Amino acid sequence: MNETAAASASAVGETDSEADGDRTPTGPEPVVVGEGVRKSYGDVVALDGVDIAVEPGEVFGLIGPNGAGKTTLVRALTGTTAAEGDLRVFGVPPRDVDPQRIGLLPQSFGPPERLTATELVDYYGGLYDEARDTESVLRDVGMADDADAWYETLSGGQQRRTCVATAIVNDPDLLFLDEPTTGIDPAGRRSIHRLIERLADGGTTVFLTSHAMDEVERLADRVALLRDGGVVAVGPPDELIAEHGGEPRLEVSLDESAPDAVVEAVAAAVSSARLVESSADGLRIRGVRPEAIGDAVDALDAAGVDFESLAWSVPSLEDVYLRLTGEEYSPRDGGREETDGVEGPPNKGAEAADGGDR
C-alpha cells in the first residue's frame, strides 16, 4: 500500500468506527463513493443498499459469489447502468466523469480478432486525447514478444494480457479490473500482479473484482465482500482474516472417517486443540499449534491408526469467503459452523485464534 492510500484508509477506518457518526472525516475525498446503492431487474434485487468508498491510490478488492451483485455494482459505478442511491466518482455522477480518467477491463471482452496485439492497443489508445506508447504498454503486460500476432491466434492467457493492455493504455487515474488474470499462467499472473502494484504505487486507484482469493489477499489494501446484493464485511484482508477466518487446523487423511474413540484420544492428547472432529475422509483438528502436531501423531500411533497424510494450514481470505458466503456459512447461527466433535482442553489462545466463531 502506498503512503497516501495507507493514510486515507486509516482515516476512513477511524471514522467508520464511530457508531454515532459525529466525527468529521479527514483526508482527501474518496475517489469512488456509493451510498445506499440499489438496483433491481424486475423482481430480482441485484443491489440492496450498498455503501462503499474507495480512497485515492488504493487497491480495493470486491469479492462475492456469482449473483452477489458485483458486476451490477461495477456497471453502476462506471455509468453503464442506472442505479438508485448516491454514486460519485471523482466527486461527480459516474456518467459525468471524464472518460480519459477511467480504465475498464470487463470480465467478458471480445475485441476484433483479426487485429494484432499492437493494432488493438493502438486502436484503443486512439480513442483518447493522450495515450501511452503502445510498445511500453505491451511490455508491461508481458506481450512484447507476441505484439505482432493476431488476437485470434493468441492463447487465452495472452488474449487476457492484451485486454489488460487496452485498459491501461490511457494511463487512467481509476482502473476497474474484473477478473484480470483469468486464463493466465502463473508467471503471467505474477507479472500482472506486479503491474497492478506499480500502478497503485504511482497513484492509480484500482478497483479489483476477482474470484482468486489469493490474488485479492496479495493486492488489495481493503476488501468488500458482497452477498445477496449487500456488503457483509469490509476491511483490510488481514483484519477480515483475523475476525472471520477461523483458526489454524490440521487435516489428517485416513481411508474413512475417524471413529469416535480416535477422536477422543486425539482430543485428550493435543492440549492446544479447540475442537477435534471426524471429517468425511479422516480427522480435523481445529486450533492446533504447529508444535502440537507431534502430539497428534503420537496419539494416532498409540491408537493404531495409519494415516495417509497430514496438512496444517492457517486461515486465509478464502476461509473468510467460505465462512461468510459459501458452504460453511449457516444463516441460522450467523456464520457458526454446525459440527459434531470433541472439544479440547481450554487453552489461553483458543478465544483469540477463533475470531470467526465469536
Short mmCIF file of C-alpha atoms in Angstrom, two decimals:
data_model
loop_
_atom_site.label_atom_id
_atom_site.label_comp_id
_atom_site.label_asym_id
_atom_site.label_seq_id
_atom_site.Cartn_x
_atom_site.Cartn_y
_atom_site.Cartn_z
CA MET A 1 0.00 0.00 0.00
CA ASN A 2 1.43 3.44 -0.83
CA GLU A 3 1.59 6.11 1.88
CA THR A 4 -1.37 8.11 0.55
CA ALA A 5 -3.62 5.04 0.46
CA ALA A 6 -2.45 3.93 3.91
CA ALA A 7 -3.21 7.31 5.46
CA SER A 8 -6.57 7.55 3.73
CA ALA A 9 -7.64 4.02 4.69
CA SER A 10 -6.64 4.68 8.28
CA ALA A 11 -8.71 7.87 8.37
CA VAL A 12 -11.74 6.14 6.92
CA GLY A 13 -11.37 3.20 9.31
CA GLU A 14 -11.32 5.57 12.28
CA THR A 15 -14.38 7.40 11.00
CA ASP A 16 -16.32 4.21 10.35
CA SER A 17 -15.62 3.00 13.86
CA GLU A 18 -17.67 5.88 15.31
CA ALA A 19 -21.17 4.48 15.62
CA ASP A 20 -22.75 7.88 16.35
CA GLY A 21 -21.35 9.44 13.16
CA ASP A 22 -20.35 12.68 14.96
CA ARG A 23 -16.78 12.51 13.85
CA THR A 24 -15.81 14.50 10.73
CA PRO A 25 -13.83 12.54 8.10
CA THR A 26 -10.30 13.70 7.42
CA GLY A 27 -8.02 13.29 4.44
CA PRO A 28 -8.77 13.51 0.72
CA GLU A 29 -12.21 12.81 -0.69
CA PRO A 30 -12.74 9.21 -1.77
CA VAL A 31 -12.34 8.57 -5.49
CA VAL A 32 -15.39 6.28 -5.57
CA VAL A 33 -18.44 6.66 -3.35
CA GLY A 34 -21.64 4.66 -3.32
CA GLU A 35 -24.26 5.25 -0.64
CA GLY A 36 -27.49 3.32 -0.47
CA VAL A 37 -26.97 1.88 -3.96
CA ARG A 38 -29.96 -0.15 -5.14
CA LYS A 39 -30.70 -1.89 -8.40
CA SER A 40 -33.40 -4.39 -9.36
CA TYR A 41 -34.10 -6.31 -12.54
CA GLY A 42 -37.82 -6.92 -12.31
CA ASP A 43 -38.39 -8.90 -9.13
CA VAL A 44 -34.69 -9.71 -8.76
CA VAL A 45 -32.83 -7.42 -6.36
CA ALA A 46 -29.21 -7.14 -7.53
CA LEU A 47 -28.05 -4.42 -5.12
CA ASP A 48 -29.80 -3.76 -1.82
CA GLY A 49 -28.47 -0.60 -0.18
CA VAL A 50 -24.73 -0.95 -0.84
CA ASP A 51 -22.40 1.53 0.86
CA ILE A 52 -18.86 1.68 -0.47
CA ALA A 53 -15.92 4.12 -0.58
CA VAL A 54 -12.57 3.78 -2.32
CA GLU A 55 -9.66 6.00 -1.37
CA PRO A 56 -7.10 7.64 -3.71
CA GLY A 57 -4.27 5.29 -4.66
CA GLU A 58 -5.97 2.33 -3.02
CA VAL A 59 -6.31 -1.17 -4.43
CA PHE A 60 -9.85 -2.03 -3.44
CA GLY A 61 -10.98 -5.64 -3.79
CA LEU A 62 -14.58 -6.68 -4.39
CA ILE A 63 -15.40 -10.34 -3.81
CA GLY A 64 -18.52 -12.46 -3.53
CA PRO A 65 -20.27 -15.45 -5.10
CA ASN A 66 -21.87 -15.44 -8.52
CA GLY A 67 -25.08 -13.44 -8.40
CA ALA A 68 -23.97 -11.35 -5.41
CA GLY A 69 -24.20 -8.09 -7.40
CA LYS A 70 -20.53 -7.43 -8.18
CA THR A 71 -20.94 -6.83 -11.92
CA THR A 72 -24.03 -4.67 -11.38
CA LEU A 73 -22.13 -2.54 -8.86
CA VAL A 74 -19.21 -2.05 -11.26
CA ARG A 75 -21.62 -1.11 -14.03
CA ALA A 76 -23.33 1.40 -11.76
CA LEU A 77 -20.01 2.93 -10.73
CA THR A 78 -18.83 3.20 -14.33
CA GLY A 79 -22.10 4.73 -15.50
CA THR A 80 -23.04 1.88 -17.82
CA THR A 81 -26.24 1.09 -15.90
CA ALA A 82 -28.58 3.29 -13.88
CA ALA A 83 -29.00 2.63 -10.16
CA GLU A 84 -30.67 4.32 -7.21
CA GLY A 85 -28.65 5.95 -4.48
CA ASP A 86 -25.80 8.41 -4.29
CA LEU A 87 -22.97 7.41 -6.64
CA ARG A 88 -19.95 9.63 -7.19
CA VAL A 89 -16.66 9.13 -8.99
CA PHE A 90 -14.13 11.92 -8.60
CA GLY A 91 -16.92 13.87 -6.90
CA VAL A 92 -19.42 13.74 -9.78
CA PRO A 93 -22.02 11.24 -11.03
CA PRO A 94 -20.37 8.34 -12.91
CA ARG A 95 -21.77 9.39 -16.29
CA ASP A 96 -20.25 12.87 -15.90
CA VAL A 97 -16.69 11.63 -15.33
CA ASP A 98 -14.12 12.46 -17.99
CA PRO A 99 -13.61 9.08 -19.77
CA GLN A 100 -9.93 9.91 -20.15
CA ARG A 101 -9.54 9.28 -16.42
CA ILE A 102 -11.10 5.81 -16.37
CA GLY A 103 -9.77 2.42 -17.45
CA LEU A 104 -12.12 -0.56 -17.60
CA LEU A 105 -11.48 -4.24 -18.18
CA PRO A 106 -14.78 -6.18 -18.09
CA GLN A 107 -14.86 -9.89 -17.37
CA SER A 108 -16.11 -10.60 -20.89
CA PHE A 109 -14.29 -8.62 -23.55
CA GLY A 110 -14.20 -9.57 -27.25
CA PRO A 111 -12.10 -7.18 -29.36
CA PRO A 112 -11.69 -7.63 -33.15
CA GLU A 113 -9.83 -10.91 -33.63
CA ARG A 114 -8.13 -10.12 -36.96
CA LEU A 115 -6.02 -7.37 -35.45
CA THR A 116 -2.63 -7.87 -33.89
CA ALA A 117 -1.96 -7.08 -30.25
CA THR A 118 -0.17 -3.91 -31.36
CA GLU A 119 -3.05 -2.85 -33.60
CA LEU A 120 -5.57 -3.43 -30.83
CA VAL A 121 -3.68 -1.32 -28.32
CA ASP A 122 -3.11 1.34 -30.99
CA TYR A 123 -6.83 1.38 -31.73
CA TYR A 124 -7.93 1.78 -28.12
CA GLY A 125 -5.18 4.31 -27.47
CA GLY A 126 -6.50 6.35 -30.38
CA LEU A 127 -9.79 6.83 -28.53
CA TYR A 128 -8.07 9.13 -26.03
CA ASP A 129 -6.54 12.57 -26.36
CA GLU A 130 -3.38 11.27 -24.73
CA ALA A 131 -2.24 7.68 -24.59
CA ARG A 132 0.84 5.78 -23.54
CA ASP A 133 3.27 4.34 -26.02
CA THR A 134 1.87 1.04 -27.29
CA GLU A 135 5.19 -0.77 -27.15
CA SER A 136 5.74 0.09 -23.48
CA VAL A 137 2.18 -0.95 -22.57
CA LEU A 138 2.58 -4.34 -24.25
CA ARG A 139 5.89 -4.77 -22.48
CA ASP A 140 4.22 -4.04 -19.14
CA VAL A 141 1.72 -6.88 -19.64
CA GLY A 142 4.30 -9.35 -20.97
CA MET A 143 3.20 -9.24 -24.62
CA ALA A 144 6.26 -7.67 -26.21
CA ASP A 145 7.32 -10.93 -27.89
CA ASP A 146 3.86 -11.56 -29.38
CA ALA A 147 2.95 -8.00 -30.28
CA ASP A 148 2.55 -8.77 -33.98
CA ALA A 149 0.42 -11.91 -33.61
CA TRP A 150 -3.26 -11.77 -34.50
CA TYR A 151 -5.53 -11.73 -31.47
CA GLU A 152 -7.34 -14.87 -32.66
CA THR A 153 -4.07 -16.85 -32.70
CA LEU A 154 -3.11 -15.94 -29.15
CA SER A 155 -3.66 -18.27 -26.22
CA GLY A 156 -6.39 -17.41 -23.72
CA GLY A 157 -3.84 -16.03 -21.29
CA GLN A 158 -2.16 -13.93 -23.98
CA GLN A 159 -5.53 -12.57 -25.06
CA ARG A 160 -6.30 -11.56 -21.48
CA ARG A 161 -2.95 -9.80 -21.16
CA THR A 162 -3.69 -7.88 -24.35
CA CYS A 163 -7.08 -6.88 -22.93
CA VAL A 164 -5.35 -5.58 -19.80
CA ALA A 165 -3.12 -3.51 -22.07
CA THR A 166 -6.16 -1.87 -23.72
CA ALA A 167 -7.47 -0.91 -20.27
CA ILE A 168 -4.28 0.88 -19.17
CA VAL A 169 -3.22 2.48 -22.46
CA ASN A 170 -4.74 5.84 -21.38
CA ASP A 171 -2.81 5.77 -18.07
CA PRO A 172 -6.05 6.05 -16.07
CA ASP A 173 -6.45 7.65 -12.68
CA LEU A 174 -9.05 4.99 -11.80
CA LEU A 175 -8.81 1.46 -13.14
CA PHE A 176 -11.61 -1.12 -12.92
CA LEU A 177 -10.36 -4.69 -13.36
CA ASP A 178 -12.87 -7.55 -13.44
CA GLU A 179 -11.09 -10.93 -13.23
CA PRO A 180 -7.89 -9.57 -14.84
CA THR A 181 -5.87 -12.80 -14.67
CA THR A 182 -8.48 -15.31 -15.87
CA GLY A 183 -6.75 -17.92 -18.03
CA ILE A 184 -3.26 -16.52 -17.43
CA ASP A 185 -0.47 -18.89 -16.38
CA PRO A 186 1.30 -18.44 -13.01
CA ALA A 187 4.21 -16.45 -14.47
CA GLY A 188 1.81 -14.19 -16.32
CA ARG A 189 -0.34 -13.72 -13.21
CA ARG A 190 2.71 -12.65 -11.26
CA SER A 191 3.57 -10.15 -13.99
CA ILE A 192 0.07 -8.65 -13.90
CA HIS A 193 0.19 -8.52 -10.10
CA ARG A 194 3.45 -6.56 -10.21
CA LEU A 195 1.92 -4.23 -12.79
CA ILE A 196 -1.09 -3.53 -10.54
CA GLU A 197 1.23 -2.87 -7.61
CA ARG A 198 3.29 -0.43 -9.71
CA LEU A 199 0.17 1.37 -10.89
CA ALA A 200 -1.07 1.77 -7.31
CA ASP A 201 2.35 2.95 -6.14
CA GLY A 202 2.19 5.56 -8.91
CA GLY A 203 -1.14 6.89 -7.63
CA THR A 204 -3.66 4.95 -9.73
CA THR A 205 -6.74 3.84 -7.82
CA VAL A 206 -7.57 0.22 -8.65
CA PHE A 207 -10.99 -1.38 -8.21
CA LEU A 208 -10.34 -5.12 -8.45
CA THR A 209 -13.00 -7.80 -8.77
CA SER A 210 -11.77 -11.38 -8.64
CA HIS A 211 -12.69 -14.89 -7.58
CA ALA A 212 -9.00 -15.64 -6.93
CA MET A 213 -8.80 -15.08 -3.19
CA ASP A 214 -5.01 -15.34 -3.11
CA GLU A 215 -4.86 -12.57 -5.72
CA VAL A 216 -7.12 -10.26 -3.74
CA GLU A 217 -5.35 -11.06 -0.47
CA ARG A 218 -2.00 -10.14 -2.02
CA LEU A 219 -3.04 -7.00 -3.87
CA ALA A 220 -5.90 -5.33 -2.04
CA ASP A 221 -5.46 -2.70 0.66
CA ARG A 222 -9.10 -3.26 1.62
CA VAL A 223 -11.75 -5.76 0.58
CA ALA A 224 -15.55 -5.60 0.45
CA LEU A 225 -17.47 -8.85 0.46
CA LEU A 226 -20.88 -8.87 -1.23
CA ARG A 227 -23.62 -11.39 -0.54
CA ASP A 228 -27.20 -11.19 -1.77
CA GLY A 229 -26.74 -7.63 -3.01
CA GLY A 230 -25.32 -6.24 0.24
CA VAL A 231 -21.93 -5.65 1.83
CA VAL A 232 -21.46 -8.10 4.70
CA ALA A 233 -17.84 -7.29 5.55
CA VAL A 234 -15.25 -4.68 4.59
CA GLY A 235 -11.71 -4.04 5.75
CA PRO A 236 -8.04 -4.87 5.17
CA PRO A 237 -7.52 -8.57 4.32
CA ASP A 238 -5.55 -9.32 7.47
CA GLU A 239 -8.27 -7.83 9.67
CA LEU A 240 -11.00 -9.77 7.90
CA ILE A 241 -8.99 -12.97 8.29
CA ALA A 242 -8.45 -12.31 12.00
CA GLU A 243 -12.15 -11.63 12.54
CA HIS A 244 -13.79 -14.20 10.28
CA GLY A 245 -11.13 -16.65 9.08
CA GLY A 246 -11.26 -19.03 11.98
CA GLU A 247 -8.19 -20.76 13.35
CA PRO A 248 -5.26 -22.95 12.27
CA ARG A 249 -6.25 -26.54 11.61
CA LEU A 250 -4.67 -29.90 10.96
CA GLU A 251 -6.28 -32.24 8.43
CA VAL A 252 -5.44 -35.95 8.83
CA SER A 253 -6.24 -38.07 5.77
CA LEU A 254 -7.50 -41.56 6.51
CA ASP A 255 -9.22 -44.28 4.47
CA GLU A 256 -12.50 -43.31 6.15
CA SER A 257 -13.96 -41.07 8.82
CA ALA A 258 -12.19 -41.33 12.17
CA PRO A 259 -14.00 -43.46 14.81
CA ASP A 260 -15.23 -41.72 17.96
CA ALA A 261 -12.57 -43.46 20.06
CA VAL A 262 -9.81 -41.97 17.89
CA VAL A 263 -11.38 -38.51 18.04
CA GLU A 264 -11.48 -38.68 21.83
CA ALA A 265 -7.91 -39.98 22.10
CA VAL A 266 -6.51 -37.18 19.91
CA ALA A 267 -8.54 -34.53 21.76
CA ALA A 268 -7.07 -35.70 25.04
CA ALA A 269 -3.52 -35.71 23.67
CA VAL A 270 -3.47 -32.37 21.85
CA SER A 271 -3.78 -29.77 24.59
CA SER A 272 -3.83 -26.76 22.25
CA ALA A 273 -6.76 -28.03 20.15
CA ARG A 274 -10.10 -26.29 20.49
CA LEU A 275 -12.05 -28.98 18.63
CA VAL A 276 -11.29 -32.42 17.24
CA GLU A 277 -13.84 -33.84 14.81
CA SER A 278 -14.28 -36.60 12.29
CA SER A 279 -14.31 -35.45 8.67
CA ALA A 280 -15.50 -37.19 5.51
CA ASP A 281 -12.07 -38.68 4.85
CA GLY A 282 -10.28 -38.53 8.16
CA LEU A 283 -9.83 -36.24 11.12
CA ARG A 284 -9.83 -32.46 11.55
CA ILE A 285 -8.15 -30.73 14.50
CA ARG A 286 -9.03 -27.05 14.96
CA GLY A 287 -6.90 -24.57 16.87
CA VAL A 288 -3.83 -26.80 16.88
CA ARG A 289 -0.46 -25.13 17.20
CA PRO A 290 2.36 -26.36 14.96
CA GLU A 291 4.41 -27.60 17.92
CA ALA A 292 1.49 -29.85 18.94
CA ILE A 293 1.36 -31.73 15.63
CA GLY A 294 3.71 -34.34 17.07
CA ASP A 295 1.24 -34.97 19.91
CA ALA A 296 -1.47 -35.72 17.34
CA VAL A 297 0.83 -38.15 15.52
CA ASP A 298 1.74 -39.91 18.75
CA ALA A 299 -1.95 -40.25 19.67
CA LEU A 300 -2.75 -41.76 16.26
CA ASP A 301 0.15 -44.20 16.57
CA ALA A 302 -0.99 -45.20 20.06
CA ALA A 303 -4.48 -45.85 18.70
CA GLY A 304 -3.07 -47.98 15.88
CA VAL A 305 -4.28 -45.59 13.17
CA ASP A 306 -2.35 -45.39 9.90
CA PHE A 307 -2.80 -42.06 8.14
CA GLU A 308 -2.04 -41.15 4.54
CA SER A 309 -1.03 -37.51 5.04
CA LEU A 310 -1.08 -34.51 7.35
CA ALA A 311 -1.85 -30.95 6.22
CA TRP A 312 -1.56 -27.99 8.60
CA SER A 313 -2.90 -24.63 7.44
CA VAL A 314 -3.55 -21.14 8.74
CA PRO A 315 -6.70 -19.20 7.76
CA SER A 316 -6.73 -17.11 4.59
CA LEU A 317 -9.10 -14.78 2.76
CA GLU A 318 -10.58 -17.88 1.13
CA ASP A 319 -11.66 -19.09 4.58
CA VAL A 320 -13.34 -15.72 5.15
CA TYR A 321 -15.11 -16.05 1.82
CA LEU A 322 -16.31 -19.58 2.56
CA ARG A 323 -17.43 -18.74 6.07
CA LEU A 324 -19.46 -15.68 5.04
CA THR A 325 -20.71 -16.69 1.61
CA GLY A 326 -20.03 -20.34 0.98
CA GLU A 327 -20.62 -23.84 2.18
CA GLU A 328 -19.52 -23.15 5.74
CA TYR A 329 -22.00 -20.30 6.18
CA SER A 330 -25.18 -21.08 8.12
CA PRO A 331 -27.78 -18.27 8.36
CA ARG A 332 -29.37 -19.93 11.39
CA ASP A 333 -26.40 -19.16 13.59
CA GLY A 334 -24.82 -16.16 11.90
CA GLY A 335 -21.88 -17.96 10.37
CA ARG A 336 -21.01 -20.52 13.02
CA GLU A 337 -20.29 -23.95 11.62
CA GLU A 338 -22.53 -26.74 12.83
CA THR A 339 -20.27 -29.63 13.62
CA ASP A 340 -20.03 -32.57 15.95
CA GLY A 341 -16.73 -33.18 17.63
CA VAL A 342 -14.86 -33.28 20.91
CA GLU A 343 -13.73 -30.00 22.41
CA GLY A 344 -10.14 -29.95 23.51
CA PRO A 345 -8.94 -28.73 26.91
CA PRO A 346 -9.28 -24.96 27.48
CA ASN A 347 -6.20 -23.01 26.45
CA LYS A 348 -5.29 -19.34 26.62
CA GLY A 349 -5.03 -18.85 22.86
CA ALA A 350 -8.28 -20.50 21.87
CA GLU A 351 -10.53 -17.45 22.08
CA ALA A 352 -8.13 -15.22 20.18
CA ALA A 353 -7.46 -17.80 17.49
CA ASP A 354 -11.13 -18.47 16.94
CA GLY A 355 -12.07 -14.99 15.76
CA GLY A 356 -14.56 -16.32 13.25
CA ASP A 357 -16.77 -18.01 15.86
CA ARG A 358 -17.11 -15.20 18.37
#
